[in-house]
């Protein structure tokens, strides 16, 4: 088949999707379900062709073996995609109920008690301070804040006493985070016995209205847990290293903003370890927080469901936390998640256990483990497969480029268009792929080892608050990607200069493997670029405020605009003439919810003034305002064009 003509169906489908889908809201269930059916049909068409016509023959054992392995990985990914598509069939928005909960809470004379747990393991005071202050500022009349210290630090005990919050420690670290919370569950039962437990990771800060919007969900006695999404006030490694913090969202937005509301409609929203509230009686009913795996959160969800309870999801930004700042910490976190998902397969309440989970619950549970097994491995295999062809004469696909494009492109483009549309652009080829490729070589061995050997794994906490004053290179990622890049580039050059003539197997189309190799070169180049980690010199996040303030200086009282602010300083917009007079001046700035703050002008010009707050500034009030208010420090919506432009500029050293 002519290669160019073969692309017409796929390109036409993509063009139609790009033109029509922006006109329809992703919550339109009729359109959503119609697209799901189309994607399923096109995918089945592709896989029928793929299974019946492209598998190498048994007479070529190496080709057949590698080809079958790659097909199995594709089918595993297809399983996750199909479960995801079925999940998208439904959608639930719980915001109206949250609005009603908050309204009722302000008219109620009594509100149920809540114990707020902040489990901590070795986090610095800079990280813990804002979490504790933010939780202490919750706008709720009846809660007790507990700091659960699993590293037994006397200085933290003293800090908690000074802030008037409860402090707990235990003699051992048995059960890691889950064990820590179970210890607190038992102690708090004897002292407060609050009917609800709110859990915050040590680096997460709640919004003030968190509990008022959540507690009302528990009026339904079947509801055992309400989860909220994770947002982050610092750029992750992709946003930071590619300078995309103002144009691209973090990689978890698809899960939290798109997938979780769909899971909720199936009564199986996942607990995600932080920023949730649970019913104490339900937790006690299942024997406490699960300790069978190194990730207690998803297992907690299914144990509650198995016990006859319902988990709910409120898709609102009610907390902010710290994303992993380095590639090493990102890989550590993803490996832990993957291992925990695999361990969950072997527990009694797992998808294969004799329990009360229904078929959809089992599919969703199994899909989570399947995702971690298949995607990292598929990414690795996809990088290596063309090299098997160029250097070993092994063709894992017995098809020419035209046939492959004719069958693959409609399935791929329709699926991509659906996922991009239903997520409102929160998932995107290349940008989304990078985060998978960068950790594939570490995550894949970890999860397969957990599956095959089922060895006990140590809970490894992700370090947060990492600051560096120089460029750092993750040499493991750089060298792995670099070696694959060089081998792929040499193979293409050799082919183009006819240096590998006679090594092309029957049924292997060089055009197909050339395109595949070029795509790999793009991905590998970006992975290498990503492994060069830019400095993180700013110790504090700077939030966009754009609100009025008042400047006091030498008897002058001047209204100004507070553009942005961190814990240690701010930036003002004011008349240019006045800005020039304020160079190196000591001033006072009155800020809403904080009051007067002494500051020194560090630079001034063109109507902009930069301030450094004085030593006596009300630090606690500043932290509370910034981290519990509705302010942003990284992008919350994707600007795809700007994001790709940023990646292009970074690749060519223009920024």
PDB file of C-alpha atoms in Angstrom, residues 205-389:
ATOM      1  CA  UNK A 205      -1.411  22.385  53.136  1.00  0.00           C
ATOM      2  CA  UNK A 206      -5.225  22.412  53.267  1.00  0.00           C
ATOM      3  CA  UNK A 207      -7.450  25.277  52.181  1.00  0.00           C
ATOM      4  CA  UNK A 208      -9.418  26.772  55.042  1.00  0.00           C
ATOM      5  CA  UNK A 209     -12.800  25.553  53.821  1.00  0.00           C
ATOM      6  CA  UNK A 210     -11.647  21.940  53.415  1.00  0.00           C
ATOM      7  CA  UNK A 211     -13.644  20.375  56.230  1.00  0.00           C
ATOM      8  CA  UNK A 212     -16.772  22.477  55.745  1.00  0.00           C
ATOM      9  CA  UNK A 213     -17.089  21.163  52.198  1.00  0.00           C
ATOM     10  CA  UNK A 214     -16.258  17.546  53.050  1.00  0.00           C
ATOM     11  CA  UNK A 215     -17.874  16.562  56.349  1.00  0.00           C
ATOM     12  CA  UNK A 216     -21.441  16.743  55.006  1.00  0.00           C
ATOM     13  CA  UNK A 217     -20.725  13.816  52.655  1.00  0.00           C
ATOM     14  CA  UNK A 218     -20.787  11.543  55.693  1.00  0.00           C
ATOM     15  CA  UNK A 219     -24.478  12.208  56.268  1.00  0.00           C
ATOM     16  CA  UNK A 220     -24.775   9.168  54.022  1.00  0.00           C
ATOM     17  CA  UNK A 221     -23.903   6.297  56.418  1.00  0.00           C
ATOM     18  CA  UNK A 222     -22.444   4.231  53.544  1.00  0.00           C
ATOM     19  CA  UNK A 223     -19.750   6.827  52.779  1.00  0.00           C
ATOM     20  CA  UNK A 224     -16.509   5.802  54.478  1.00  0.00           C
ATOM     21  CA  UNK A 225     -14.000   8.091  52.782  1.00  0.00           C
ATOM     22  CA  UNK A 226     -13.924  11.268  50.712  1.00  0.00           C
ATOM     23  CA  UNK A 227     -10.816  11.950  48.626  1.00  0.00           C
ATOM     24  CA  UNK A 228      -9.814  15.289  47.095  1.00  0.00           C
ATOM     25  CA  UNK A 229      -7.231  15.877  44.337  1.00  0.00           C
ATOM     26  CA  UNK A 230      -3.566  16.591  44.820  1.00  0.00           C
ATOM     27  CA  UNK A 231      -2.309  19.910  43.520  1.00  0.00           C
ATOM     28  CA  UNK A 232       1.204  21.269  43.834  1.00  0.00           C
ATOM     29  CA  UNK A 233       2.622  24.701  44.574  1.00  0.00           C
ATOM     30  CA  UNK A 234       6.030  23.957  43.082  1.00  0.00           C
ATOM     31  CA  UNK A 235       6.867  22.904  39.510  1.00  0.00           C
ATOM     32  CA  UNK A 236       7.698  19.234  39.024  1.00  0.00           C
ATOM     33  CA  UNK A 237      10.896  18.140  37.297  1.00  0.00           C
ATOM     34  CA  UNK A 238       9.375  18.432  33.781  1.00  0.00           C
ATOM     35  CA  UNK A 239       7.825  21.849  34.389  1.00  0.00           C
ATOM     36  CA  UNK A 240      10.975  23.172  36.027  1.00  0.00           C
ATOM     37  CA  UNK A 241      13.652  21.785  33.703  1.00  0.00           C
ATOM     38  CA  UNK A 242      11.725  22.786  30.561  1.00  0.00           C
ATOM     39  CA  UNK A 243      10.501  26.092  32.064  1.00  0.00           C
ATOM     40  CA  UNK A 244       6.850  25.126  31.654  1.00  0.00           C
ATOM     41  CA  UNK A 245       5.534  26.118  35.079  1.00  0.00           C
ATOM     42  CA  UNK A 246       3.286  28.756  33.494  1.00  0.00           C
ATOM     43  CA  UNK A 247       2.069  26.727  30.508  1.00  0.00           C
ATOM     44  CA  UNK A 248       1.882  23.012  31.370  1.00  0.00           C
ATOM     45  CA  UNK A 249       0.152  21.133  34.179  1.00  0.00           C
ATOM     46  CA  UNK A 250       1.660  18.408  36.334  1.00  0.00           C
ATOM     47  CA  UNK A 251       1.371  14.843  35.050  1.00  0.00           C
ATOM     48  CA  UNK A 252      -1.182  13.814  37.708  1.00  0.00           C
ATOM     49  CA  UNK A 253      -3.885  16.163  36.471  1.00  0.00           C
ATOM     50  CA  UNK A 254      -5.317  13.528  34.128  1.00  0.00           C
ATOM     51  CA  UNK A 255      -5.778  11.070  36.971  1.00  0.00           C
ATOM     52  CA  UNK A 256      -7.234  13.560  39.437  1.00  0.00           C
ATOM     53  CA  UNK A 257      -9.271  15.795  37.131  1.00  0.00           C
ATOM     54  CA  UNK A 258     -10.524  13.242  34.618  1.00  0.00           C
ATOM     55  CA  UNK A 259     -10.202   9.658  35.797  1.00  0.00           C
ATOM     56  CA  UNK A 260     -11.151  10.043  39.460  1.00  0.00           C
ATOM     57  CA  UNK A 261     -14.544  11.720  38.756  1.00  0.00           C
ATOM     58  CA  UNK A 262     -15.330   8.814  36.417  1.00  0.00           C
ATOM     59  CA  UNK A 263     -14.258   6.239  39.015  1.00  0.00           C
ATOM     60  CA  UNK A 264     -16.419   8.031  41.556  1.00  0.00           C
ATOM     61  CA  UNK A 265     -19.443   7.493  39.336  1.00  0.00           C
ATOM     62  CA  UNK A 266     -18.735   3.750  39.692  1.00  0.00           C
ATOM     63  CA  UNK A 267     -18.525   4.160  43.505  1.00  0.00           C
ATOM     64  CA  UNK A 268     -14.830   3.310  43.525  1.00  0.00           C
ATOM     65  CA  UNK A 269     -12.835   6.515  43.803  1.00  0.00           C
ATOM     66  CA  UNK A 270      -9.307   5.791  45.017  1.00  0.00           C
ATOM     67  CA  UNK A 271      -7.814   6.983  48.258  1.00  0.00           C
ATOM     68  CA  UNK A 272      -4.519   8.675  47.384  1.00  0.00           C
ATOM     69  CA  UNK A 273      -2.814   8.858  50.774  1.00  0.00           C
ATOM     70  CA  UNK A 274      -3.319  12.525  51.549  1.00  0.00           C
ATOM     71  CA  UNK A 275      -5.997  15.215  51.537  1.00  0.00           C
ATOM     72  CA  UNK A 276      -8.844  12.894  52.450  1.00  0.00           C
ATOM     73  CA  UNK A 277     -11.298  12.408  55.312  1.00  0.00           C
ATOM     74  CA  UNK A 278     -12.369   8.971  56.556  1.00  0.00           C
ATOM     75  CA  UNK A 279     -14.966   7.698  58.978  1.00  0.00           C
ATOM     76  CA  UNK A 280     -13.247   6.378  62.097  1.00  0.00           C
ATOM     77  CA  UNK A 281     -15.768   3.557  62.573  1.00  0.00           C
ATOM     78  CA  UNK A 282     -15.164   2.347  59.001  1.00  0.00           C
ATOM     79  CA  UNK A 283     -11.377   2.360  59.427  1.00  0.00           C
ATOM     80  CA  UNK A 284     -11.720   0.427  62.668  1.00  0.00           C
ATOM     81  CA  UNK A 285     -14.165  -1.955  60.989  1.00  0.00           C
ATOM     82  CA  UNK A 286     -11.509  -3.062  58.488  1.00  0.00           C
ATOM     83  CA  UNK A 287      -8.797  -3.361  61.134  1.00  0.00           C
ATOM     84  CA  UNK A 288      -7.087   0.000  60.649  1.00  0.00           C
ATOM     85  CA  UNK A 289      -5.010   1.410  57.840  1.00  0.00           C
ATOM     86  CA  UNK A 290      -3.672  -1.505  55.737  1.00  0.00           C
ATOM     87  CA  UNK A 291      -0.034  -2.505  56.257  1.00  0.00           C
ATOM     88  CA  UNK A 292       0.119  -5.434  53.817  1.00  0.00           C
ATOM     89  CA  UNK A 293       1.666  -3.282  51.061  1.00  0.00           C
ATOM     90  CA  UNK A 294       3.997  -0.281  50.929  1.00  0.00           C
ATOM     91  CA  UNK A 295       1.161   1.850  49.534  1.00  0.00           C
ATOM     92  CA  UNK A 296      -1.698   1.805  51.995  1.00  0.00           C
ATOM     93  CA  UNK A 297      -3.979   4.162  50.089  1.00  0.00           C
ATOM     94  CA  UNK A 298      -5.431   2.159  47.193  1.00  0.00           C
ATOM     95  CA  UNK A 299      -5.692  -0.938  49.383  1.00  0.00           C
ATOM     96  CA  UNK A 300      -7.615   1.114  51.940  1.00  0.00           C
ATOM     97  CA  UNK A 301     -10.149   1.996  49.229  1.00  0.00           C
ATOM     98  CA  UNK A 302     -10.811  -1.604  48.283  1.00  0.00           C
ATOM     99  CA  UNK A 303     -10.919  -2.842  51.860  1.00  0.00           C
ATOM    100  CA  UNK A 304     -13.625  -0.282  52.585  1.00  0.00           C
ATOM    101  CA  UNK A 305     -15.539  -1.274  49.453  1.00  0.00           C
ATOM    102  CA  UNK A 306     -15.191  -4.943  50.358  1.00  0.00           C
ATOM    103  CA  UNK A 307     -16.684  -4.142  53.776  1.00  0.00           C
ATOM    104  CA  UNK A 308     -19.764  -2.625  52.118  1.00  0.00           C
ATOM    105  CA  UNK A 309     -18.809   1.041  52.249  1.00  0.00           C
ATOM    106  CA  UNK A 310     -18.627   3.648  49.484  1.00  0.00           C
ATOM    107  CA  UNK A 311     -15.697   5.949  48.697  1.00  0.00           C
ATOM    108  CA  UNK A 312     -16.360   9.380  47.231  1.00  0.00           C
ATOM    109  CA  UNK A 313     -14.351  11.991  45.328  1.00  0.00           C
ATOM    110  CA  UNK A 314     -14.671  15.770  45.363  1.00  0.00           C
ATOM    111  CA  UNK A 315     -12.826  17.273  42.401  1.00  0.00           C
ATOM    112  CA  UNK A 316     -11.932  20.606  43.971  1.00  0.00           C
ATOM    113  CA  UNK A 317      -8.614  22.193  44.813  1.00  0.00           C
ATOM    114  CA  UNK A 318      -8.729  21.974  48.599  1.00  0.00           C
ATOM    115  CA  UNK A 319      -5.024  21.437  49.293  1.00  0.00           C
ATOM    116  CA  UNK A 320      -1.579  22.046  47.840  1.00  0.00           C
ATOM    117  CA  UNK A 321       1.582  19.994  48.243  1.00  0.00           C
ATOM    118  CA  UNK A 322       5.138  19.539  47.079  1.00  0.00           C
ATOM    119  CA  UNK A 323       5.854  17.659  43.852  1.00  0.00           C
ATOM    120  CA  UNK A 324       9.153  15.709  43.658  1.00  0.00           C
ATOM    121  CA  UNK A 325      11.797  18.212  42.609  1.00  0.00           C
ATOM    122  CA  UNK A 326      14.382  15.877  41.081  1.00  0.00           C
ATOM    123  CA  UNK A 327      14.294  12.982  38.640  1.00  0.00           C
ATOM    124  CA  UNK A 328      15.744  10.665  41.292  1.00  0.00           C
ATOM    125  CA  UNK A 329      12.930  11.458  43.742  1.00  0.00           C
ATOM    126  CA  UNK A 330      10.336  11.199  40.976  1.00  0.00           C
ATOM    127  CA  UNK A 331      11.599   7.714  40.061  1.00  0.00           C
ATOM    128  CA  UNK A 332      11.643   6.672  43.730  1.00  0.00           C
ATOM    129  CA  UNK A 333       8.030   7.782  44.176  1.00  0.00           C
ATOM    130  CA  UNK A 334       6.799   6.046  40.999  1.00  0.00           C
ATOM    131  CA  UNK A 335       8.655   2.841  41.863  1.00  0.00           C
ATOM    132  CA  UNK A 336       6.986   2.777  45.271  1.00  0.00           C
ATOM    133  CA  UNK A 337       3.554   3.297  43.712  1.00  0.00           C
ATOM    134  CA  UNK A 338       4.175   0.542  41.173  1.00  0.00           C
ATOM    135  CA  UNK A 339       5.450  -1.958  43.729  1.00  0.00           C
ATOM    136  CA  UNK A 340       2.496  -1.219  46.006  1.00  0.00           C
ATOM    137  CA  UNK A 341       0.070  -1.841  43.142  1.00  0.00           C
ATOM    138  CA  UNK A 342       1.710  -5.205  42.403  1.00  0.00           C
ATOM    139  CA  UNK A 343       1.672  -6.217  46.067  1.00  0.00           C
ATOM    140  CA  UNK A 344      -2.058  -5.478  46.143  1.00  0.00           C
ATOM    141  CA  UNK A 345      -2.654  -8.334  43.701  1.00  0.00           C
ATOM    142  CA  UNK A 346      -1.771 -10.898  46.367  1.00  0.00           C
ATOM    143  CA  UNK A 347      -3.864  -9.695  49.301  1.00  0.00           C
ATOM    144  CA  UNK A 348      -7.203 -11.180  50.277  1.00  0.00           C
ATOM    145  CA  UNK A 349      -9.137  -8.154  49.089  1.00  0.00           C
ATOM    146  CA  UNK A 350      -7.294  -8.101  45.743  1.00  0.00           C
ATOM    147  CA  UNK A 351      -8.858  -8.676  42.314  1.00  0.00           C
ATOM    148  CA  UNK A 352      -8.314 -12.442  42.531  1.00  0.00           C
ATOM    149  CA  UNK A 353      -9.346 -12.886  46.155  1.00  0.00           C
ATOM    150  CA  UNK A 354     -12.534 -14.337  47.586  1.00  0.00           C
ATOM    151  CA  UNK A 355     -14.175 -11.093  48.655  1.00  0.00           C
ATOM    152  CA  UNK A 356     -17.165  -8.856  48.067  1.00  0.00           C
ATOM    153  CA  UNK A 357     -15.771  -6.823  45.179  1.00  0.00           C
ATOM    154  CA  UNK A 358     -17.943  -6.786  42.076  1.00  0.00           C
ATOM    155  CA  UNK A 359     -16.635  -7.291  38.536  1.00  0.00           C
ATOM    156  CA  UNK A 360     -16.018  -3.593  37.821  1.00  0.00           C
ATOM    157  CA  UNK A 361     -14.146  -3.173  41.106  1.00  0.00           C
ATOM    158  CA  UNK A 362     -11.924  -6.123  40.198  1.00  0.00           C
ATOM    159  CA  UNK A 363     -11.230  -4.786  36.722  1.00  0.00           C
ATOM    160  CA  UNK A 364     -10.278  -1.374  38.117  1.00  0.00           C
ATOM    161  CA  UNK A 365      -8.063  -2.940  40.766  1.00  0.00           C
ATOM    162  CA  UNK A 366      -6.388  -5.206  38.204  1.00  0.00           C
ATOM    163  CA  UNK A 367      -5.962  -2.339  35.736  1.00  0.00           C
ATOM    164  CA  UNK A 368      -3.917  -0.372  38.257  1.00  0.00           C
ATOM    165  CA  UNK A 369      -1.378  -3.189  38.592  1.00  0.00           C
ATOM    166  CA  UNK A 370      -1.472  -3.884  34.855  1.00  0.00           C
ATOM    167  CA  UNK A 371      -0.688  -0.233  34.128  1.00  0.00           C
ATOM    168  CA  UNK A 372       2.525  -0.374  36.164  1.00  0.00           C
ATOM    169  CA  UNK A 373       3.554  -3.690  34.635  1.00  0.00           C
ATOM    170  CA  UNK A 374       2.874  -2.818  31.021  1.00  0.00           C
ATOM    171  CA  UNK A 375       3.578   0.865  30.402  1.00  0.00           C
ATOM    172  CA  UNK A 376       7.187   1.170  31.688  1.00  0.00           C
ATOM    173  CA  UNK A 377       8.087  -2.144  30.026  1.00  0.00           C
ATOM    174  CA  UNK A 378       6.434  -1.106  26.768  1.00  0.00           C
ATOM    175  CA  UNK A 379       8.380   2.172  26.794  1.00  0.00           C
ATOM    176  CA  UNK A 380      11.663   0.307  27.186  1.00  0.00           C
ATOM    177  CA  UNK A 381      10.819  -2.260  24.531  1.00  0.00           C
ATOM    178  CA  UNK A 382       9.725   0.468  22.148  1.00  0.00           C
ATOM    179  CA  UNK A 383      13.175   2.054  22.395  1.00  0.00           C
ATOM    180  CA  UNK A 384      15.017  -1.221  21.904  1.00  0.00           C
ATOM    181  CA  UNK A 385      12.889  -2.870  19.183  1.00  0.00           C
ATOM    182  CA  UNK A 386      14.293  -0.874  16.221  1.00  0.00           C
ATOM    183  CA  UNK A 387      17.820  -1.678  17.415  1.00  0.00           C
ATOM    184  CA  UNK A 388      16.979  -5.384  17.244  1.00  0.00           C
ATOM    185  CA  UNK A 389      16.042  -4.811  13.623  1.00  0.00           C
TER     186      UNK A 389
END
